[in-house]
XYZ file of C-alpha atoms in Angstrom:
705
model
C 60.729 -1.137 -6.405
C 57.606 -0.714 -8.504
C 57.265 2.868 -7.294
C 60.792 3.687 -8.376
C 60.117 2.155 -11.805
C 56.915 4.176 -12.172
C 58.655 7.397 -11.204
C 61.507 6.662 -13.598
C 59.032 6.039 -16.421
C 57.129 9.269 -15.635
C 60.328 11.273 -15.853
C 61.210 9.486 -19.010
C 57.937 10.432 -20.671
C 58.285 14.058 -19.607
C 61.675 14.295 -21.234
C 60.580 12.403 -24.302
C 57.574 14.708 -24.879
C 59.846 17.676 -25.488
C 63.417 16.809 -26.407
C 63.189 14.685 -29.458
C 63.557 17.367 -32.138
C 66.753 18.856 -30.642
C 68.042 15.987 -28.464
C 67.558 12.882 -30.577
C 70.563 10.533 -30.769
C 73.055 11.231 -33.480
C 73.022 9.291 -36.702
C 74.338 5.815 -36.211
C 73.726 5.800 -32.490
C 71.686 2.826 -31.258
C 71.570 3.861 -27.612
C 68.161 3.810 -25.965
C 67.214 5.435 -22.657
C 66.597 2.492 -20.332
C 63.667 3.130 -18.002
C 62.332 -0.381 -17.337
C 59.075 -1.942 -18.693
C 56.131 0.441 -19.152
C 52.683 0.386 -20.824
C 52.282 3.737 -22.634
C 49.101 4.998 -24.384
C 49.014 8.208 -26.476
C 45.608 9.955 -26.376
C 45.652 12.454 -29.282
C 43.096 15.169 -30.082
C 41.914 15.036 -33.729
C 39.127 17.613 -33.473
C 38.255 20.041 -36.296
C 40.485 22.735 -34.744
C 43.609 20.585 -35.376
C 44.655 21.505 -38.927
C 46.112 18.830 -41.238
C 49.707 20.108 -41.015
C 49.361 20.308 -37.208
C 48.157 16.711 -37.075
C 51.236 15.724 -39.139
C 53.431 17.525 -36.592
C 51.708 15.538 -33.800
C 52.221 12.299 -35.807
C 55.964 13.092 -36.130
C 56.029 14.026 -32.410
C 54.843 10.508 -31.441
C 57.280 8.797 -33.849
C 60.214 10.793 -32.439
C 59.275 9.691 -28.911
C 59.079 6.049 -30.029
C 62.613 6.313 -31.473
C 63.955 6.943 -27.945
C 62.107 4.008 -26.344
C 63.138 0.416 -25.966
C 60.123 -1.051 -27.800
C 59.281 -4.699 -27.251
C 56.733 -7.080 -25.690
C 58.837 -7.351 -22.518
C 60.040 -3.725 -22.358
C 57.899 -0.815 -23.546
C 54.465 -1.416 -25.092
C 52.695 1.455 -26.849
C 49.036 2.008 -27.837
C 47.430 4.959 -29.664
C 43.852 6.270 -29.201
C 42.510 9.309 -31.086
C 39.364 11.180 -30.108
C 37.071 14.008 -31.180
C 33.288 13.661 -30.666
C 33.913 9.912 -30.577
C 36.802 7.679 -29.489
C 38.712 5.274 -31.755
C 41.543 2.927 -30.831
C 44.189 3.012 -33.605
C 46.145 0.120 -32.109
C 46.304 -1.536 -28.674
C 49.268 -2.238 -26.395
C 49.633 -5.746 -27.784
C 49.139 -4.868 -31.459
C 52.810 -4.171 -32.370
C 55.943 -5.973 -31.130
C 58.560 -3.725 -32.802
C 59.205 -0.094 -33.681
C 58.826 -0.473 -37.455
C 55.249 -1.855 -37.389
C 54.300 0.687 -34.728
C 55.553 3.639 -36.890
C 53.642 2.212 -39.822
C 50.466 2.113 -37.712
C 50.910 5.765 -36.688
C 51.401 6.853 -40.307
C 48.085 5.191 -41.240
C 45.997 7.204 -38.729
C 43.212 9.276 -40.367
C 41.962 12.242 -38.255
C 38.321 12.163 -37.068
C 37.903 15.968 -37.378
C 34.877 16.467 -35.075
C 34.413 17.791 -31.487
C 36.575 17.573 -28.342
C 35.160 14.933 -25.912
C 38.283 14.559 -23.752
C 36.437 13.112 -20.736
C 34.915 10.378 -22.907
C 38.384 9.553 -24.255
C 39.959 9.296 -20.751
C 37.185 6.902 -19.676
C 37.821 4.772 -22.775
C 41.566 4.597 -22.024
C 40.823 3.659 -18.389
C 38.207 0.987 -19.169
C 39.421 -0.386 -22.529
C 43.072 0.491 -23.379
C 44.565 -0.476 -19.986
C 43.008 -3.940 -19.776
C 44.529 -7.407 -19.994
C 42.560 -8.023 -23.184
C 44.203 -4.969 -24.789
C 47.723 -6.013 -23.672
C 48.090 -4.295 -20.276
C 50.543 -6.158 -18.030
C 50.166 -6.637 -14.274
C 52.641 -4.817 -12.035
C 53.871 -2.686 -14.964
C 53.407 1.135 -14.752
C 50.538 2.599 -16.828
C 51.257 5.985 -18.466
C 48.866 8.081 -20.576
C 50.013 11.122 -22.636
C 47.115 13.416 -23.604
C 47.795 15.915 -26.415
C 44.991 18.472 -27.032
C 44.594 21.923 -28.596
C 41.282 23.059 -27.080
C 38.909 23.171 -24.134
C 37.073 19.837 -23.462
C 33.401 19.769 -24.384
C 32.604 17.414 -21.498
C 33.640 16.985 -17.843
C 37.165 15.711 -17.268
C 37.996 16.278 -13.581
C 36.010 13.337 -12.143
C 37.015 10.750 -14.744
C 40.680 11.840 -14.649
C 40.682 11.501 -10.851
C 39.186 8.020 -11.198
C 41.894 7.070 -13.703
C 44.648 8.366 -11.405
C 43.152 6.379 -8.493
C 43.489 3.260 -10.645
C 47.260 3.949 -10.952
C 47.413 5.626 -14.366
C 50.092 8.358 -14.578
C 48.660 11.146 -16.775
C 50.673 13.762 -18.722
C 48.689 16.651 -20.222
C 50.265 18.491 -23.201
C 48.283 21.545 -24.309
C 48.812 23.379 -27.589
C 47.595 26.865 -28.642
C 43.968 27.134 -27.496
C 44.263 24.523 -24.721
C 42.910 25.523 -21.287
C 45.438 25.402 -18.410
C 42.701 24.670 -15.813
C 41.555 21.643 -17.822
C 45.151 20.434 -18.242
C 45.729 20.605 -14.486
C 42.420 18.816 -13.856
C 43.595 15.908 -16.026
C 47.290 15.617 -15.116
C 48.909 13.755 -12.233
C 50.690 15.752 -9.536
C 53.111 17.453 -9.272
C 51.777 19.689 -12.061
C 55.174 21.196 -12.842
C 56.302 17.703 -14.010
C 53.033 16.626 -15.761
C 51.507 19.739 -17.380
C 52.863 21.399 -20.566
C 51.385 24.293 -22.549
C 52.923 25.713 -25.777
C 51.686 28.241 -28.326
C 51.715 25.950 -31.379
C 52.357 22.367 -32.446
C 55.670 23.523 -34.010
C 57.006 24.442 -30.556
C 56.586 21.018 -28.872
C 60.273 20.274 -29.612
C 61.361 23.162 -27.333
C 60.915 20.915 -24.271
C 63.866 18.691 -25.300
C 66.832 20.194 -23.558
C 65.171 21.095 -20.232
C 63.996 17.463 -19.700
C 66.995 15.587 -21.132
C 68.530 15.151 -17.671
C 65.197 13.769 -16.363
C 65.190 10.989 -18.954
C 68.688 9.584 -18.493
C 70.168 11.762 -15.717
C 72.055 10.967 -12.501
C 70.607 9.692 -9.199
C 70.026 12.954 -7.307
C 69.482 11.093 -4.019
C 73.099 9.886 -4.185
C 74.797 12.932 -5.663
C 72.972 15.869 -4.081
C 72.103 17.262 -0.636
C 68.488 16.151 -0.785
C 67.665 16.966 2.870
C 65.239 14.046 3.343
C 64.933 13.174 7.050
C 64.145 9.491 6.473
C 64.154 8.184 2.874
C 65.064 9.759 -0.512
C 63.539 8.157 -3.630
C 65.009 9.057 -7.050
C 63.173 9.509 -10.359
C 64.715 10.580 -13.709
C 65.999 14.097 -13.154
C 64.309 14.454 -9.787
C 63.727 12.926 -6.351
C 61.205 13.064 -3.484
C 61.302 12.296 0.204
C 59.490 9.456 1.993
C 59.003 8.610 5.665
C 59.392 5.387 7.584
C 56.243 3.413 8.482
C 54.393 5.165 11.303
C 55.474 8.636 10.189
C 53.986 11.223 7.864
C 55.778 13.711 5.578
C 55.513 17.334 6.685
C 54.557 20.241 4.450
C 58.239 21.012 3.771
C 58.398 17.702 1.865
C 61.515 16.585 3.764
C 60.966 16.164 7.503
C 58.734 13.531 9.123
C 56.396 13.504 12.132
C 55.358 10.406 14.053
C 51.717 9.445 13.405
C 49.885 9.572 16.771
C 46.800 7.448 16.123
C 45.670 7.950 19.727
C 45.744 11.745 19.453
C 44.002 11.611 16.070
C 41.230 9.411 17.487
C 42.026 6.666 14.998
C 41.735 3.839 17.499
C 39.021 1.723 19.095
C 40.338 1.437 22.649
C 37.525 1.542 25.202
C 39.534 3.277 27.964
C 43.256 4.014 27.452
C 45.153 4.313 24.138
C 48.967 3.933 24.293
C 50.591 5.430 21.179
C 53.692 4.484 19.184
C 54.609 5.834 15.704
C 51.814 4.664 13.432
C 50.472 2.078 15.860
C 48.736 1.883 19.209
C 47.916 -0.530 22.032
C 45.032 -0.459 24.480
C 45.058 -0.491 28.286
C 42.445 -0.209 31.064
C 41.847 1.981 34.120
C 42.449 0.741 37.645
C 39.965 -1.915 38.677
C 39.454 -3.096 35.088
C 41.130 -5.816 33.033
C 41.719 -5.882 29.245
C 39.522 -8.370 27.382
C 40.755 -10.891 24.796
C 39.899 -8.502 21.933
C 42.686 -6.237 23.303
C 40.335 -3.261 22.981
C 37.511 -3.406 25.511
C 37.734 -3.539 29.294
C 35.741 -5.391 31.928
C 35.486 -4.502 35.584
C 37.146 -7.006 37.880
C 34.359 -9.249 39.246
C 35.114 -9.549 42.956
C 31.895 -11.501 43.456
C 33.261 -14.302 41.283
C 35.852 -15.015 43.973
C 33.053 -16.726 45.982
C 33.722 -15.208 49.396
C 30.966 -12.548 49.543
C 28.385 -14.366 51.812
C 25.482 -12.361 50.302
C 22.020 -13.802 51.024
C 20.595 -12.984 47.562
C 22.859 -11.203 45.109
C 26.453 -9.985 45.041
C 27.111 -6.817 43.029
C 30.670 -6.107 41.968
C 31.789 -2.474 42.058
C 35.079 -0.817 41.293
C 37.699 -2.295 43.626
C 35.111 -4.239 45.690
C 31.502 -5.496 46.006
C 28.228 -5.065 47.946
C 25.164 -7.229 48.596
C 21.733 -6.581 47.103
C 18.334 -8.154 47.788
C 15.777 -9.358 45.304
C 12.779 -7.121 44.612
C 10.396 -7.143 47.584
C 13.130 -7.716 50.137
C 15.203 -5.325 52.253
C 18.854 -5.657 53.240
C 19.443 -5.937 56.991
C 22.070 -4.050 58.921
C 24.638 -6.832 58.533
C 24.758 -5.909 54.836
C 24.303 -9.537 53.773
C 20.944 -11.035 54.805
C 17.525 -10.130 53.285
C 14.008 -9.913 54.772
C 10.681 -9.982 52.861
C 8.762 -6.679 52.864
C 5.064 -7.146 53.875
C 3.389 -3.923 52.717
C -0.072 -5.130 53.800
C 1.062 -5.804 57.374
C 2.868 -2.468 57.473
C -0.272 -0.666 56.319
C 1.500 0.657 53.260
C -1.373 0.060 50.847
C -4.567 1.791 49.735
C -6.855 -1.190 49.171
C -10.480 -0.448 50.059
C -11.358 -3.987 51.221
C -8.726 -6.768 50.986
C -4.907 -6.452 50.687
C -3.039 -9.498 49.314
C 0.683 -9.382 50.127
C 3.739 -10.641 48.237
C 7.362 -9.704 48.985
C 7.603 -5.957 48.464
C 4.330 -5.685 46.554
C 0.615 -6.060 47.101
C -2.574 -6.463 45.147
C -6.093 -5.507 46.111
C -9.136 -7.735 46.139
C -12.800 -7.337 47.073
C -15.293 -9.135 49.251
C -17.776 -11.541 47.703
C -20.400 -9.692 45.699
C -18.058 -6.825 44.830
C -15.798 -6.217 41.855
C -12.437 -4.457 41.716
C -12.516 -1.148 39.858
C -10.096 -0.060 37.124
C -7.955 1.754 39.718
C -7.207 -1.735 41.138
C -7.898 -0.380 44.621
C -11.559 0.415 45.211
C -14.550 -1.936 44.996
C -18.037 -1.589 43.565
C -21.028 -3.810 44.430
C -21.811 -6.198 41.585
C -25.237 -5.140 40.285
C -26.341 -8.166 38.294
C -29.607 -6.435 37.487
C -27.925 -3.375 35.969
C -25.497 -5.584 34.040
C -28.372 -7.603 32.592
C -26.983 -10.784 34.160
C -30.346 -12.056 35.325
C -33.339 -13.845 33.876
C -36.143 -11.959 35.597
C -39.049 -11.425 33.248
C -40.128 -8.078 34.732
C -38.394 -6.664 37.825
C -34.876 -7.479 39.079
C -34.049 -6.588 42.690
C -30.278 -6.317 43.196
C -28.001 -7.006 46.187
C -24.167 -7.192 45.980
C -23.470 -10.131 43.712
C -26.999 -11.586 43.836
C -30.543 -10.750 42.716
C -34.172 -11.690 43.196
C -37.085 -11.327 40.794
C -40.404 -9.513 41.222
C -43.412 -8.638 39.044
C -45.247 -5.493 38.045
C -48.585 -4.619 39.554
C -51.294 -6.967 38.350
C -48.809 -9.775 37.713
C -47.957 -12.837 39.768
C -44.454 -14.365 40.192
C -44.468 -17.931 38.989
C -42.914 -20.882 40.824
C -39.705 -20.578 38.809
C -39.169 -17.265 40.684
C -38.378 -15.608 37.373
C -41.420 -15.291 35.112
C -44.710 -13.468 35.748
C -48.289 -14.170 34.761
C -50.840 -11.447 34.008
C -54.372 -12.674 34.177
C -55.800 -9.602 32.348
C -53.272 -8.019 29.960
C -55.995 -6.286 28.007
C -56.693 -4.038 30.988
C -53.070 -3.385 31.946
C -51.198 -2.769 28.658
C -51.656 -0.595 25.586
C -52.826 -3.466 23.409
C -53.726 -1.285 20.381
C -56.526 -3.561 19.214
C -58.790 -1.633 16.834
C -61.974 -3.561 17.749
C -61.579 -5.959 20.710
C -58.768 -7.295 22.934
C -59.005 -10.860 24.291
C -56.735 -11.732 27.274
C -54.976 -15.102 27.621
C -52.635 -16.236 30.459
C -49.653 -13.938 30.065
C -50.731 -12.701 26.640
C -53.592 -11.340 24.507
C -54.842 -11.157 20.925
C -57.068 -8.852 18.868
C -60.292 -9.772 17.071
C -62.359 -7.917 14.468
C -66.124 -7.553 13.956
C -67.989 -9.926 11.679
C -67.248 -9.295 8.005
C -63.747 -7.845 8.600
C -60.240 -9.318 8.665
C -57.374 -8.788 11.124
C -54.562 -7.071 9.253
C -50.841 -7.964 9.224
C -50.121 -5.706 12.206
C -52.317 -7.996 14.299
C -54.326 -5.048 15.597
C -56.219 -3.218 12.860
C -59.257 -4.521 10.966
C -60.147 -4.227 7.292
C -62.483 -5.418 4.562
C -61.631 -7.855 1.801
C -60.258 -4.867 -0.174
C -57.296 -4.906 2.222
C -55.917 -8.204 0.968
C -52.172 -7.811 0.228
C -50.476 -8.019 -3.185
C -47.187 -6.935 -4.785
C -48.204 -4.994 -7.937
C -45.818 -3.841 -10.712
C -47.254 -1.704 -13.544
C -45.455 -1.634 -16.935
C -46.536 1.496 -18.868
C -45.772 2.143 -22.537
C -43.791 5.412 -22.968
C -43.250 5.070 -26.738
C -43.457 7.975 -29.185
C -46.890 6.832 -30.479
C -48.513 7.460 -27.067
C -47.934 11.233 -27.299
C -47.499 13.571 -24.317
C -51.173 14.430 -23.716
C -52.163 10.742 -23.729
C -49.213 9.866 -21.442
C -50.757 12.170 -18.837
C -54.005 10.131 -19.154
C -51.941 6.952 -18.620
C -50.554 8.406 -15.369
C -54.101 9.218 -14.200
C -55.080 5.625 -15.064
C -52.255 4.373 -12.821
C -53.414 6.585 -9.952
C -56.996 5.319 -10.387
C -55.657 1.784 -9.921
C -53.693 2.892 -6.834
C -56.846 4.445 -5.340
C -58.511 1.034 -5.437
C -55.738 -0.536 -3.326
C -55.017 -0.638 0.404
C -51.377 0.575 0.144
C -48.990 0.224 3.119
C -45.628 -1.295 3.986
C -47.389 -4.408 5.311
C -50.317 -4.248 2.871
C -50.217 -3.774 -0.880
C -46.964 -2.581 -2.444
C -46.767 -0.854 -5.825
C -43.857 -0.465 -8.279
C -43.807 1.390 -11.620
C -41.708 0.680 -14.754
C -41.792 2.773 -17.988
C -40.495 1.359 -21.263
C -39.915 2.447 -24.839
C -36.686 1.488 -26.666
C -35.226 0.900 -23.199
C -36.606 0.146 -19.729
C -36.531 2.433 -16.702
C -37.691 1.686 -13.143
C -39.563 4.780 -11.991
C -39.914 3.454 -8.435
C -39.554 0.010 -6.875
C -41.978 -1.913 -4.628
C -40.255 -0.793 -1.435
C -39.815 2.894 -2.268
C -43.218 4.296 -1.195
C -45.595 3.094 1.530
C -48.714 5.261 1.114
C -51.085 5.871 -1.778
C -50.448 9.623 -1.638
C -46.667 9.113 -1.982
C -47.130 6.773 -4.943
C -49.610 9.078 -6.720
C -47.288 12.059 -6.288
C -44.368 10.051 -7.693
C -46.487 8.922 -10.681
C -47.320 12.513 -11.644
C -43.595 13.370 -11.682
C -42.716 10.631 -14.203
C -41.160 12.028 -17.435
C -42.310 10.766 -20.844
C -39.550 8.671 -22.512
C -40.775 8.533 -26.193
C -38.977 6.381 -28.874
C -39.782 2.642 -29.529
C -41.929 -0.138 -28.007
C -39.761 -2.945 -26.479
C -42.494 -4.797 -24.551
C -40.512 -8.059 -24.388
C -37.542 -6.238 -22.832
C -39.910 -4.670 -20.246
C -41.355 -8.109 -19.322
C -37.799 -9.449 -18.872
C -36.918 -6.475 -16.615
C -40.078 -6.992 -14.527
C -39.364 -10.710 -14.050
C -35.638 -10.407 -13.255
C -35.567 -7.122 -11.328
C -38.914 -5.633 -10.287
C -40.138 -8.765 -8.453
C -36.771 -9.337 -6.706
C -36.500 -9.056 -2.926
C -33.810 -6.413 -3.468
C -36.450 -4.124 -4.993
C -39.078 -4.843 -2.315
C -40.911 -7.976 -3.406
C -41.823 -10.055 -0.386
C -40.439 -13.624 -0.144
C -42.425 -16.244 -2.043
C -42.683 -18.239 1.200
C -45.129 -15.622 2.508
C -47.597 -16.385 -0.338
C -48.167 -12.699 -1.115
C -49.751 -12.649 -4.620
C -47.570 -11.035 -7.324
C -49.476 -9.113 -10.009
C -48.096 -7.535 -13.208
C -50.114 -5.077 -15.339
C -48.910 -4.171 -18.854
C -50.321 -1.003 -20.512
C -49.480 -0.519 -24.216
C -50.785 1.296 -27.302
C -49.094 -0.610 -30.121
C -47.281 -3.664 -31.446
C -44.065 -4.667 -29.652
C -40.841 -4.214 -31.596
C -39.318 -7.299 -29.935
C -40.499 -10.810 -29.070
C -42.799 -11.057 -26.028
C -43.436 -14.808 -26.074
C -40.485 -15.993 -23.955
C -40.821 -13.629 -21.006
C -44.644 -13.480 -21.045
C -44.574 -17.253 -20.579
C -41.786 -17.150 -17.953
C -43.645 -14.490 -15.939
C -46.758 -16.636 -15.671
C -44.664 -19.739 -14.920
C -43.074 -17.773 -12.062
C -46.561 -17.379 -10.490
C -47.120 -13.761 -11.528
C -50.742 -12.962 -12.389
C -50.519 -10.918 -15.605
C -53.072 -8.308 -16.777
C -52.879 -6.755 -20.255
C -54.494 -3.381 -21.047
C -54.394 -2.196 -24.670
C -55.373 1.110 -26.323
C -55.642 2.196 -29.955
C -53.229 0.234 -32.150
C -52.420 -2.376 -29.519
C -52.318 -5.887 -31.017
C -54.968 -8.152 -29.507
C -52.913 -11.333 -30.056
C -49.987 -9.878 -28.064
C -52.323 -8.741 -25.248
C -53.874 -12.217 -25.036
C -50.392 -13.800 -24.974
C -49.417 -11.578 -22.029
C -52.647 -12.089 -20.015
C -53.111 -14.916 -17.505
C -55.852 -17.577 -17.795
C -58.713 -17.160 -18.132
C -57.700 -14.522 -20.677
C -61.155 -12.918 -20.733
C -60.745 -11.880 -17.102
C -57.180 -10.556 -17.484
C -57.369 -8.740 -20.846
C -58.814 -5.232 -21.527
C -58.909 -3.108 -24.675
C -60.295 0.285 -25.741
C -59.866 2.254 -28.943
C -59.465 5.638 -27.249
C -57.211 6.854 -24.410
C -60.147 8.827 -22.997
C -61.887 5.523 -22.147
C -59.106 4.019 -20.033
C -60.568 5.525 -16.870
C -63.551 3.149 -17.360
C -61.113 0.216 -17.445
C -59.536 1.424 -14.167
C -62.959 1.450 -12.511
C -63.695 -2.131 -13.581
C -60.157 -3.430 -12.825
C -60.277 -5.008 -9.317
C -56.885 -6.546 -8.675
C -57.292 -7.740 -5.103
C -60.915 -7.422 -4.056
C -63.400 -10.146 -3.199
C -64.926 -12.094 -6.082
C -68.314 -10.434 -5.673
C -66.669 -7.007 -6.061
C -64.847 -7.920 -9.269
C -68.067 -7.821 -11.243
C -66.946 -10.929 -13.081
C -64.074 -9.221 -14.918
C -61.059 -10.550 -12.964
C -60.363 -13.800 -11.180
C -58.914 -13.464 -7.689
C -55.679 -15.450 -7.427
C -55.361 -15.297 -3.637
C -55.763 -18.911 -2.403
C -57.538 -17.614 0.688
C -60.676 -16.047 -0.800
C -61.785 -13.074 1.284
C -65.132 -14.418 2.381
C -63.662 -17.768 3.376
C -60.753 -16.028 5.126
C -63.177 -13.984 7.244
C -65.092 -17.105 8.180
C -61.877 -18.938 9.050
C -60.596 -16.077 11.175
C -63.879 -15.711 13.032
C -64.031 -19.453 13.709
C -60.429 -19.413 14.925
C -61.078 -16.480 17.258
C -64.173 -18.217 18.650
C -62.131 -21.347 19.342
C -59.425 -19.293 21.023
C -62.022 -17.622 23.275
C -63.376 -21.011 24.329
C -59.830 -22.293 24.943
C -59.049 -19.204 27.016
C -62.122 -19.774 29.192
C -61.114 -23.419 29.739
C -57.523 -22.432 30.656
C -58.798 -19.841 33.112
C -60.983 -22.507 34.767
C -58.067 -24.926 34.965
C -55.820 -22.246 36.502
C -58.422 -21.490 39.203
C -58.793 -25.191 39.958
C -54.994 -25.641 40.287
C -54.735 -22.707 42.718
C -57.565 -24.217 44.806
C -55.750 -27.574 45.013
C -52.486 -25.858 45.934
C -54.155 -23.975 48.790
C -55.688 -27.190 50.087
C -52.315 -28.923 50.153
C -50.686 -26.012 51.982
C -53.444 -25.963 54.626
C -52.952 -29.700 55.314
C -49.254 -29.124 56.029
């Protein structure tokens, strides 16, 4: 019923758009063309190309159409929207309840006179004009009449299609410069009923007579030979054919063809589709039964009948069943009973040593003392010696899965059958002792001649000069030093290095240059020989600028003597020595970090030249200050200071200038080491005597047995 009302309204609008000027009711006639309730929105183009007198013609055109309609809240509601570059609603569907107020609203419209954004206007009508808030009624046909005189400046096809999909019937009336392609893109089909194009606004009235019959005409389905095979549906001045459910209208617009959903593949039957016009049912092949979903099929389960007598498993097949055995079993000739398959007994395996059987499968294993290889078939003797799974001290003798221990030549296997004892290691190993090797049971140690000390490597010997320190030199690179004097400073540093026994395990040397900033030239752990250090010193570049001695002391304390930069742990009691070389007054405070350096156990030496301030040098130097403080007026004399500066030599070599801070004074250390070595020799002799006595007692006991 709604469809017939919509069609009637569409025809009514078509007629109304054209006939009013020539086909309006005569004076005094109150007859209205009855078309049923409709919600009608005029969408009028008020772009710059529409001249004022043309807009007045369009205003009169809308009023003439309204005069033919049955206006009212329960019959026909009308809204007006004008557009150009923008869209403006003049009044909504619910704004006016009678013809008089509606005509007044149309007469008050002021043209926008801008561009032609037709697509924007259609979207506004779709989203705003035909809404419940604007007065749109449910189940009442929606009709839009678009009147335009030009080509749209935006896209209209997509938005017009969207509007039509929402049920809006669109009539497109083009005047003068309007584009037929755009009109057809906007209008509803069929285009011959919904698209109009005239040469000027003055000619709109020419459509009156040709559409008068469509507005209030006869029912062509009843009074003409319509030729519809199934159903004829009338609309004002026209008709169209419909088909019964399950049929589709053919291209001739009259005859119908049954819809075969099976043939079109529009079904979800698993096996057989049985078609009827517009519907289908599903069926199954022989041996299958239709499931409850009426779509899928399941094979008839003959095993579920319980009469199969299979030993292990019953397998249903089409129109019957057969028996099947579990994995590792074989079906016997009776087709029902199963027998375990013993692949080991049948020799159907490739195990090298042991075959372990399970029904239908096997695994391989190995004899004791062997291990199964990655191929899970072959075996390899377990070589505990090669795998390191033994605790022999010297020689491991392997057998599959076991081992015995032995000793190298000159060694004896102990009673634990694992460890070995060498009674004279000094004669059988490369001991590396520089002076003398002393053997002990299973070990040895090195000793040095009188007056020398054993070094950290435990093998080499050295004089007191070889005592170990960590030395960091802070050299002044300020502008007052000058380049030629800075070269003398570098030679001074190398003179100091020459007096040291430099090595990774001996004395380590680091160098820091400072001026207005501080730069580590090399850290304590960077170089390990005197030649490397001296070469690095000669490559140092002169910094120039200020004299920030306090900042340099802070850097030395917090960075240079850190373990990260090579300082050895404090637990090793390696003396830490800092030497500051400067030629002038510091531009920052030295008190805090000079004090903190000495509190941290760093022995501080201060060497000043030229304009160096004596009070600052004395504040830097350790106690007694007289032994840790040096000064000369001329850079040429600093080589003399280097000769007298003995940082880690014995007290008698220091010539009284510098106190040795090493708690183990060299002379005492030599005496202690020599006494210790003498005691160790005596202890070794006693142990050797005890070992000989124990062997003698052991032999006596064995002979008594």
